[in-house]
Tab-separated table of C-alpha atoms and ligand atoms in Angstrom:
chain	number	residue	atom	x	y	z
A	1	UNK	CA	10.763	-10.058	32.042
A	2	UNK	CA	8.265	-12.976	32.128
A	3	UNK	CA	9.648	-16.569	32.198
A	4	UNK	CA	8.892	-17.396	28.626
A	5	UNK	CA	10.517	-14.309	27.166
A	6	UNK	CA	14.219	-14.032	26.313
A	7	UNK	CA	14.319	-10.485	24.977
A	8	UNK	CA	12.698	-7.141	25.648
A	9	UNK	CA	11.899	-4.678	22.800
A	10	UNK	CA	11.053	-1.017	23.385
A	11	UNK	CA	8.819	1.052	21.095
A	12	UNK	CA	10.242	4.577	20.828
A	13	UNK	CA	8.622	7.540	19.013
A	14	UNK	CA	7.966	11.173	19.767
A	15	UNK	CA	5.516	11.511	16.793
A	16	UNK	CA	3.566	8.330	16.797
A	17	UNK	CA	1.791	5.971	19.141
A	18	UNK	CA	3.726	2.951	17.925
A	19	UNK	CA	1.738	0.402	19.933
A	20	UNK	CA	-1.477	1.589	18.340
A	21	UNK	CA	0.103	1.968	14.913
A	22	UNK	CA	1.557	-1.606	14.928
A	23	UNK	CA	-1.609	-3.033	16.463
A	24	UNK	CA	-2.198	-6.010	18.839
A	25	UNK	CA	-1.263	-8.550	16.128
A	26	UNK	CA	2.262	-7.274	15.904
A	27	UNK	CA	2.665	-7.074	19.679
A	28	UNK	CA	1.225	-10.532	20.250
A	29	UNK	CA	3.079	-12.208	17.365
A	30	UNK	CA	6.381	-11.261	18.822
A	31	UNK	CA	7.554	-14.713	19.847
A	32	UNK	CA	9.183	-14.766	23.328
A	33	UNK	CA	9.649	-11.036	23.277
A	34	UNK	CA	8.297	-8.609	25.806
A	35	UNK	CA	7.222	-5.420	24.066
A	36	UNK	CA	7.344	-2.296	26.206
A	37	UNK	CA	6.891	1.403	25.412
A	38	UNK	CA	9.449	4.193	26.002
A	39	UNK	CA	9.884	5.617	28.612
A	40	UNK	CA	10.117	2.216	30.166
A	41	UNK	CA	9.922	1.974	34.023
A	42	UNK	CA	11.177	-1.649	34.322
A	43	UNK	CA	14.810	-2.804	34.189
A	44	UNK	CA	16.431	-1.436	31.056
A	45	UNK	CA	19.279	-3.929	30.927
A	46	UNK	CA	17.116	-6.543	29.144
A	47	UNK	CA	16.187	-4.172	26.329
A	48	UNK	CA	18.176	-5.429	23.370
A	49	UNK	CA	15.881	-4.297	20.540
A	50	UNK	CA	13.925	-1.122	19.683
A	51	UNK	CA	11.356	-0.264	17.044
A	52	UNK	CA	11.657	3.456	16.486
A	53	UNK	CA	10.350	6.354	14.396
A	54	UNK	CA	11.507	9.869	15.233
A	55	UNK	CA	12.943	8.893	18.610
A	56	UNK	CA	13.457	11.638	21.258
A	57	UNK	CA	17.056	12.811	21.492
A	58	UNK	CA	17.918	11.037	24.749
A	59	UNK	CA	15.845	7.942	24.117
A	60	UNK	CA	18.638	5.367	23.664
A	61	UNK	CA	20.706	6.485	26.663
A	62	UNK	CA	18.353	4.439	28.780
A	63	UNK	CA	19.176	1.130	27.145
A	64	UNK	CA	22.851	0.221	27.546
A	65	UNK	CA	22.476	-3.271	26.019
A	66	UNK	CA	20.604	-2.169	22.911
A	67	UNK	CA	21.868	-4.113	19.859
A	68	UNK	CA	19.475	-3.096	17.092
A	69	UNK	CA	16.937	-0.424	16.145
A	70	UNK	CA	14.231	-1.309	13.591
A	71	UNK	CA	12.734	1.466	11.477
A	72	UNK	CA	9.065	1.269	10.502
A	73	UNK	CA	9.860	2.753	7.122
A	74	UNK	CA	12.255	2.579	4.227
A	75	UNK	CA	14.121	5.702	5.379
A	76	UNK	CA	16.243	5.616	8.556
A	77	UNK	CA	17.467	9.220	8.620
A	78	UNK	CA	15.256	10.043	11.620
A	79	UNK	CA	16.885	7.258	13.631
A	80	UNK	CA	20.474	8.027	12.603
A	81	UNK	CA	19.923	11.678	13.539
A	82	UNK	CA	19.204	10.656	17.196
A	83	UNK	CA	22.152	11.899	19.239
A	84	UNK	CA	21.812	9.050	21.801
A	85	UNK	CA	22.202	6.281	19.204
A	86	UNK	CA	25.508	4.529	19.873
A	87	UNK	CA	27.720	3.930	16.794
A	88	UNK	CA	27.806	0.130	17.396
A	89	UNK	CA	23.990	-0.311	17.343
A	90	UNK	CA	22.568	-1.889	14.154
A	91	UNK	CA	19.891	0.074	12.345
A	92	UNK	CA	17.479	-1.935	10.307
A	93	UNK	CA	15.275	-0.653	7.438
A	94	UNK	CA	12.153	-2.133	5.907
A	95	UNK	CA	11.955	-3.356	2.286
A	96	UNK	CA	8.389	-3.673	1.098
A	97	UNK	CA	7.619	-4.396	-2.568
A	98	UNK	CA	4.042	-3.268	-1.983
A	99	UNK	CA	5.320	0.071	-0.759
A	100	UNK	CA	7.426	0.467	-3.907
A	101	UNK	CA	4.390	-0.359	-6.041
A	102	UNK	CA	2.340	2.296	-4.157
A	103	UNK	CA	5.074	4.894	-4.692
A	104	UNK	CA	5.239	3.979	-8.318
A	105	UNK	CA	1.530	4.748	-8.797
A	106	UNK	CA	1.960	8.068	-6.988
A	107	UNK	CA	4.887	9.122	-9.103
A	108	UNK	CA	3.220	7.950	-12.377
A	109	UNK	CA	0.087	10.060	-11.602
A	110	UNK	CA	2.277	13.198	-11.336
A	111	UNK	CA	4.414	12.343	-14.372
A	112	UNK	CA	1.315	11.824	-16.513
A	113	UNK	CA	-0.297	14.900	-14.994
A	114	UNK	CA	2.621	17.036	-16.187
A	115	UNK	CA	2.895	15.327	-19.586
A	116	UNK	CA	-0.872	15.533	-20.309
A	117	UNK	CA	-1.268	18.973	-18.723
A	118	UNK	CA	-4.028	18.098	-16.306
A	119	UNK	CA	-3.577	21.423	-14.487
A	120	UNK	CA	-4.520	23.256	-17.665
A	121	UNK	CA	-7.732	21.164	-18.098
A	122	UNK	CA	-8.598	21.803	-14.391
A	123	UNK	CA	-8.158	25.585	-14.982
A	124	UNK	CA	-10.289	25.416	-18.135
A	125	UNK	CA	-12.987	23.496	-16.378
A	126	UNK	CA	-13.197	26.141	-13.622
A	127	UNK	CA	-13.935	28.600	-16.493
A	128	UNK	CA	-16.299	26.081	-18.192
A	129	UNK	CA	-14.010	26.376	-21.286
A	130	UNK	CA	-13.975	23.568	-23.924
A	131	UNK	CA	-10.526	23.942	-25.465
A	132	UNK	CA	-8.547	21.090	-26.976
A	133	UNK	CA	-4.856	21.366	-26.550
A	134	UNK	CA	-4.142	19.847	-29.975
A	135	UNK	CA	-0.493	19.641	-30.873
A	136	UNK	CA	0.403	20.654	-27.281
A	137	UNK	CA	-0.481	17.170	-26.106
A	138	UNK	CA	2.800	15.330	-26.095
A	139	UNK	CA	3.596	11.592	-26.246
A	140	UNK	CA	5.251	9.932	-23.243
A	141	UNK	CA	8.297	9.179	-25.433
A	142	UNK	CA	8.908	12.953	-25.688
A	143	UNK	CA	9.024	13.586	-21.909
A	144	UNK	CA	12.241	12.395	-20.350
A	145	UNK	CA	12.249	11.467	-16.698
A	146	UNK	CA	15.326	11.458	-14.418
A	147	UNK	CA	15.172	9.612	-11.102
A	148	UNK	CA	17.579	10.388	-8.283
A	149	UNK	CA	18.030	7.074	-6.395
A	150	UNK	CA	17.937	3.711	-8.084
A	151	UNK	CA	17.395	1.537	-5.046
A	152	UNK	CA	14.466	-0.597	-3.919
A	153	UNK	CA	11.825	2.051	-4.630
A	154	UNK	CA	13.625	3.951	-7.449
A	155	UNK	CA	14.063	0.732	-9.462
A	156	UNK	CA	10.273	-0.058	-9.360
A	157	UNK	CA	9.351	3.498	-10.286
A	158	UNK	CA	11.876	3.505	-13.155
A	159	UNK	CA	10.668	0.181	-14.555
A	160	UNK	CA	6.970	1.121	-14.403
A	161	UNK	CA	7.567	4.528	-16.053
A	162	UNK	CA	9.596	2.890	-18.821
A	163	UNK	CA	6.702	0.497	-19.439
A	164	UNK	CA	4.418	3.562	-19.871
A	165	UNK	CA	6.677	4.735	-22.649
A	166	UNK	CA	8.669	7.464	-20.903
A	167	UNK	CA	12.458	7.739	-21.632
A	168	UNK	CA	13.781	6.873	-18.093
A	169	UNK	CA	17.110	7.658	-16.553
A	170	UNK	CA	18.216	6.814	-12.989
A	171	UNK	CA	21.059	8.027	-10.865
A	172	UNK	CA	22.800	6.125	-8.060
A	173	UNK	CA	25.967	6.432	-6.015
A	174	UNK	CA	27.573	3.321	-7.394
A	175	UNK	CA	27.387	2.175	-11.017
A	176	UNK	CA	24.470	-0.183	-11.647
A	177	UNK	CA	23.416	-2.402	-14.586
A	178	UNK	CA	20.113	-0.993	-15.775
A	179	UNK	CA	17.143	-3.111	-17.073
A	180	UNK	CA	16.090	-2.665	-20.663
A	181	UNK	CA	14.646	0.735	-21.388
A	182	UNK	CA	16.405	2.540	-18.536
A	183	UNK	CA	19.645	4.469	-18.727
A	184	UNK	CA	21.755	4.375	-15.584
A	185	UNK	CA	24.016	7.174	-14.352
A	186	UNK	CA	26.310	7.472	-11.297
A	187	UNK	CA	28.623	9.934	-9.547
A	188	UNK	CA	28.876	13.680	-9.930
A	189	UNK	CA	29.528	13.660	-13.711
A	190	UNK	CA	26.673	11.144	-14.148
A	191	UNK	CA	24.291	13.498	-12.335
A	192	UNK	CA	25.163	16.431	-14.632
A	193	UNK	CA	24.744	14.212	-17.655
A	194	UNK	CA	21.360	12.977	-16.526
A	195	UNK	CA	20.009	16.384	-15.499
A	196	UNK	CA	20.997	17.804	-18.874
A	197	UNK	CA	18.483	15.445	-20.468
A	198	UNK	CA	15.729	15.597	-17.806
A	199	UNK	CA	12.338	17.273	-18.019
A	200	UNK	CA	10.729	15.570	-14.981
A	201	UNK	CA	12.945	15.031	-11.920
A	202	UNK	CA	11.840	12.517	-9.314
A	203	UNK	CA	13.743	12.477	-6.024
A	204	UNK	CA	13.952	9.070	-4.341
A	205	UNK	CA	17.177	9.429	-2.478
A	206	UNK	CA	17.795	8.640	1.155
A	207	UNK	CA	18.717	11.760	3.314
A	208	UNK	CA	22.471	11.617	4.050
A	209	UNK	CA	25.133	14.297	4.405
A	210	UNK	CA	25.923	13.932	0.689
A	211	UNK	CA	22.296	14.256	-0.513
A	212	UNK	CA	21.040	17.033	1.875
A	213	UNK	CA	20.188	20.074	-0.237
A	214	UNK	CA	20.651	18.330	-3.581
A	215	UNK	CA	17.464	19.858	-4.999
A	216	UNK	CA	18.855	23.266	-5.429
A	217	UNK	CA	19.334	26.122	-7.952
A	218	UNK	CA	22.169	24.350	-9.707
A	219	UNK	CA	20.303	21.138	-10.105
A	220	UNK	CA	17.129	22.890	-11.405
A	221	UNK	CA	19.296	25.023	-13.726
A	222	UNK	CA	20.694	21.940	-15.472
A	223	UNK	CA	17.230	20.470	-16.304
A	224	UNK	CA	15.195	21.324	-19.343
A	225	UNK	CA	13.540	24.672	-19.040
A	226	UNK	CA	9.942	24.364	-17.840
A	227	UNK	CA	10.780	21.139	-16.061
A	228	UNK	CA	8.828	19.531	-13.212
A	229	UNK	CA	9.937	18.290	-9.716
A	230	UNK	CA	8.396	15.351	-7.942
A	231	UNK	CA	9.853	15.417	-4.424
A	232	UNK	CA	9.173	12.208	-2.493
A	233	UNK	CA	12.543	11.730	-0.718
A	234	UNK	CA	12.995	13.861	2.392
A	235	UNK	CA	12.169	17.523	3.001
A	236	UNK	CA	15.841	18.375	3.731
A	237	UNK	CA	16.820	17.403	0.194
A	238	UNK	CA	15.168	20.577	-1.013
A	239	UNK	CA	16.397	24.154	-0.785
A	240	UNK	CA	12.968	25.721	-0.536
A	241	UNK	CA	13.970	29.256	-1.653
A	242	UNK	CA	15.628	27.784	-4.754
A	243	UNK	CA	12.454	26.018	-5.662
A	244	UNK	CA	10.356	29.104	-5.309
A	245	UNK	CA	12.859	31.074	-7.433
A	246	UNK	CA	12.912	28.400	-10.178
A	247	UNK	CA	9.096	28.454	-10.350
A	248	UNK	CA	9.140	32.255	-10.435
A	249	UNK	CA	11.627	32.477	-13.298
A	250	UNK	CA	10.090	29.649	-15.342
A	251	UNK	CA	13.039	27.172	-15.013
A	252	UNK	CA	10.500	24.863	-13.434
A	253	UNK	CA	6.837	24.852	-14.464
A	254	UNK	CA	5.549	23.010	-11.334
A	255	UNK	CA	6.322	20.730	-8.397
A	256	UNK	CA	4.633	17.970	-6.477
A	257	UNK	CA	5.921	17.939	-2.913
A	258	UNK	CA	5.143	15.110	-0.451
A	259	UNK	CA	7.890	15.624	2.113
A	260	UNK	CA	9.022	18.734	3.991
A	261	UNK	CA	11.794	19.715	6.357
A	262	UNK	CA	9.154	20.557	8.950
A	263	UNK	CA	6.240	18.245	9.057
A	264	UNK	CA	3.327	19.008	9.247
A	265	UNK	CA	4.025	21.898	6.875
A	266	UNK	CA	3.714	25.121	8.873
A	267	UNK	CA	0.522	27.185	8.525
A	268	UNK	CA	1.013	30.096	6.074
A	269	UNK	CA	4.066	28.401	4.481
A	270	UNK	CA	4.323	29.739	0.839
A	271	UNK	CA	3.975	26.187	-0.549
A	272	UNK	CA	0.369	25.855	0.693
A	273	UNK	CA	-1.084	28.486	-1.727
A	274	UNK	CA	1.439	28.354	-4.572
A	275	UNK	CA	-0.512	27.941	-7.826
A	276	UNK	CA	2.111	25.570	-9.320
A	277	UNK	CA	2.847	23.412	-6.257
A	278	UNK	CA	0.824	20.389	-5.277
A	279	UNK	CA	1.212	19.460	-1.543
A	280	UNK	CA	0.570	16.030	-0.110
A	281	UNK	CA	1.101	15.102	3.535
A	282	UNK	CA	4.003	12.663	3.379
A	283	UNK	CA	1.668	9.940	2.152
A	284	UNK	CA	3.103	8.955	-1.266
A	285	UNK	CA	3.216	5.420	0.104
A	286	UNK	CA	3.237	3.423	3.312
A	287	UNK	CA	5.097	0.374	4.505
A	288	UNK	CA	2.554	-2.260	5.610
A	289	UNK	CA	2.536	-3.478	9.162
A	290	UNK	CA	2.930	-7.005	7.797
A	291	UNK	CA	6.276	-5.956	6.217
A	292	UNK	CA	7.438	-4.321	9.419
A	293	UNK	CA	6.531	-7.605	11.230
A	294	UNK	CA	8.460	-9.716	8.751
A	295	UNK	CA	11.592	-7.518	9.125
A	296	UNK	CA	11.191	-7.545	12.884
A	297	UNK	CA	11.002	-11.357	13.075
A	298	UNK	CA	14.067	-11.740	10.804
A	299	UNK	CA	15.942	-9.303	13.002
A	300	UNK	CA	15.055	-11.168	16.177
A	301	UNK	CA	16.071	-14.522	14.629
A	302	UNK	CA	19.433	-13.034	13.588
A	303	UNK	CA	20.097	-11.614	17.058
A	304	UNK	CA	19.274	-14.910	18.682
A	305	UNK	CA	21.588	-16.660	16.267
A	306	UNK	CA	24.369	-14.150	16.992
A	307	UNK	CA	24.281	-12.861	13.421
A	308	UNK	CA	23.832	-9.431	11.767
A	309	UNK	CA	20.133	-8.667	10.949
A	310	UNK	CA	19.552	-9.015	7.142
A	311	UNK	CA	18.328	-5.439	6.455
A	312	UNK	CA	21.011	-3.685	8.468
A	313	UNK	CA	21.964	-0.410	6.864
A	314	UNK	CA	25.543	0.782	6.400
A	315	UNK	CA	26.100	3.387	9.114
A	316	UNK	CA	29.045	4.920	7.326
A	317	UNK	CA	27.009	5.467	4.141
A	318	UNK	CA	23.982	6.598	6.078
A	319	UNK	CA	21.383	4.347	4.279
B	401	LIG	P1	17.514	2.469	-1.132
B	401	LIG	O1	18.411	2.490	-0.008
B	401	LIG	O2	17.100	1.078	-1.554
B	401	LIG	O3	18.081	3.202	-2.387
B	401	LIG	C1	18.698	4.377	-2.258
B	401	LIG	C2	19.290	4.770	-3.654
B	401	LIG	O4	19.877	6.110	-3.551
B	401	LIG	C3	20.394	3.880	-4.125
B	401	LIG	O5	20.327	3.679	-5.496
B	401	LIG	C4	21.687	4.634	-3.765
B	401	LIG	O6	22.805	4.373	-4.624
B	401	LIG	C5	21.219	6.081	-4.047
B	401	LIG	N1	22.050	6.985	-3.373
B	401	LIG	C6	22.288	7.152	-2.031
B	401	LIG	N2	23.171	8.116	-1.792
B	401	LIG	C7	23.550	8.605	-3.018
B	401	LIG	C8	24.436	9.662	-3.413
B	401	LIG	N3	25.186	10.330	-2.598
B	401	LIG	N4	24.580	9.833	-4.747
B	401	LIG	C9	23.834	9.128	-5.701
B	401	LIG	N5	22.909	8.142	-5.330
B	401	LIG	C10	22.798	7.920	-3.992
B	401	LIG	O7	16.279	3.329	-0.693
B	401	LIG	P2	14.696	3.180	-1.139
B	401	LIG	O8	14.658	3.124	-2.586
B	401	LIG	O9	14.041	2.029	-0.330
B	401	LIG	O10	14.127	4.575	-0.542
B	401	LIG	C11	14.680	5.761	-0.926
B	401	LIG	C12	14.143	6.927	-0.076
B	401	LIG	O11	12.767	7.227	-0.435
B	401	LIG	C13	14.004	6.682	1.434
B	401	LIG	O12	15.278	6.743	2.055
B	401	LIG	C14	13.186	7.809	1.858
B	401	LIG	O13	13.927	9.019	1.993
B	401	LIG	C15	12.213	7.992	0.613
B	401	LIG	N6	10.898	7.469	0.902
B	401	LIG	C16	9.830	8.279	0.949
B	401	LIG	C17	8.517	7.871	1.161
B	401	LIG	C18	7.343	8.810	1.110
B	401	LIG	O14	6.285	8.349	1.513
B	401	LIG	N7	7.498	10.005	0.650
B	401	LIG	C19	8.285	6.487	1.406
B	401	LIG	C20	9.445	5.594	1.284
B	401	LIG	C21	10.661	6.143	1.072
B	401	LIG	P3	23.472	2.954	-4.637
B	401	LIG	O15	22.467	2.010	-5.384
B	401	LIG	O16	24.761	3.106	-5.350
B	401	LIG	O17	23.658	2.428	-3.195
B	402	LIG	C1	9.475	5.689	4.641
B	402	LIG	C2	8.516	6.791	4.641
B	402	LIG	O1	10.645	6.010	4.785
B	402	LIG	O2	7.297	6.500	4.695
B	402	LIG	O3	9.092	4.560	4.547
B	402	LIG	O4	8.844	7.970	4.482
């Protein structure tokens, strides 16, 4: 390690060139930190910090003095799933209000698309057919939206949809006070109560053992018939066969899917060509490199001061 540096940070990803992604500004702005890429040939003892996204299974075995791993996104499931991550290592997420705003726009587009039946107009245009939908055009206030997850992003999505006039409900693990115009639900009974009043379901949960597979036949069956799914959490939340069945039997009228259990989505996957599924490539929103940098600097400062980094997630909860 060079004389002016007191810490080494390793960049670890099997899916992304993190050095290129974060850019020279991030690397050079790291005050008194040497940034190296995994696999790292030099002495591994000085590596106390990692920035990671989908790390290889054995990645963290190489760094016995690792104290903290920073995600480059809001979700940390890909880091927690790494078998070589020791239980005592802190995992740090990013909170980026601009990311939440971007997600909110993405969700609103799909919500309004379902409410205003944009798919019907697109089909009519292909046939050069001028047909007004008349009384079939519904007001926002008649289309209730249920949001799974009432955290940093879910709260922003809920508030913005409420301001557009939709009746908004949001579900969390622990009871939450809800801002004006939003109804809050929690726990298993709260989920059933919310689903029973939901036409559009937005998934904004973290992936944990409790939430894996939550978008399933039972969940869809409790929603209004002809409902719509906006899936922007993680692919493993969804039981794919149950979605296809719900679309087939009319329980759901459509779905917007941004995340998949295997990414990129496999060629010839039935979702690609399904007439009522809209696929986007995990791009509902992005954390900015500036926000990653802010979190990183706060993490370094905390480690230097012998404190817990501010955005450390709770490893027992999994988010
Ligand atoms: P937060 O951690 O801020 O919020 C998570 C919310 O989910 C909280 O309200 C939490 O409840 C709730 N929750 C967690 N577990 C349960 C459970 N078992 N039952 C009920 N509620 C539960 O996360 P963010 O809002 O920042 O992000 C949410 C997720 O969105 C990310 O983890 C990621 O999976 C996904 N995401 C997807 C992106 C994309 O591009 N598609 C981009 C960014 C994020 P409580 O409030 O009680 O803790
Ligand atoms: C995130 C994501 O977790 O982009 O931030 O999925």
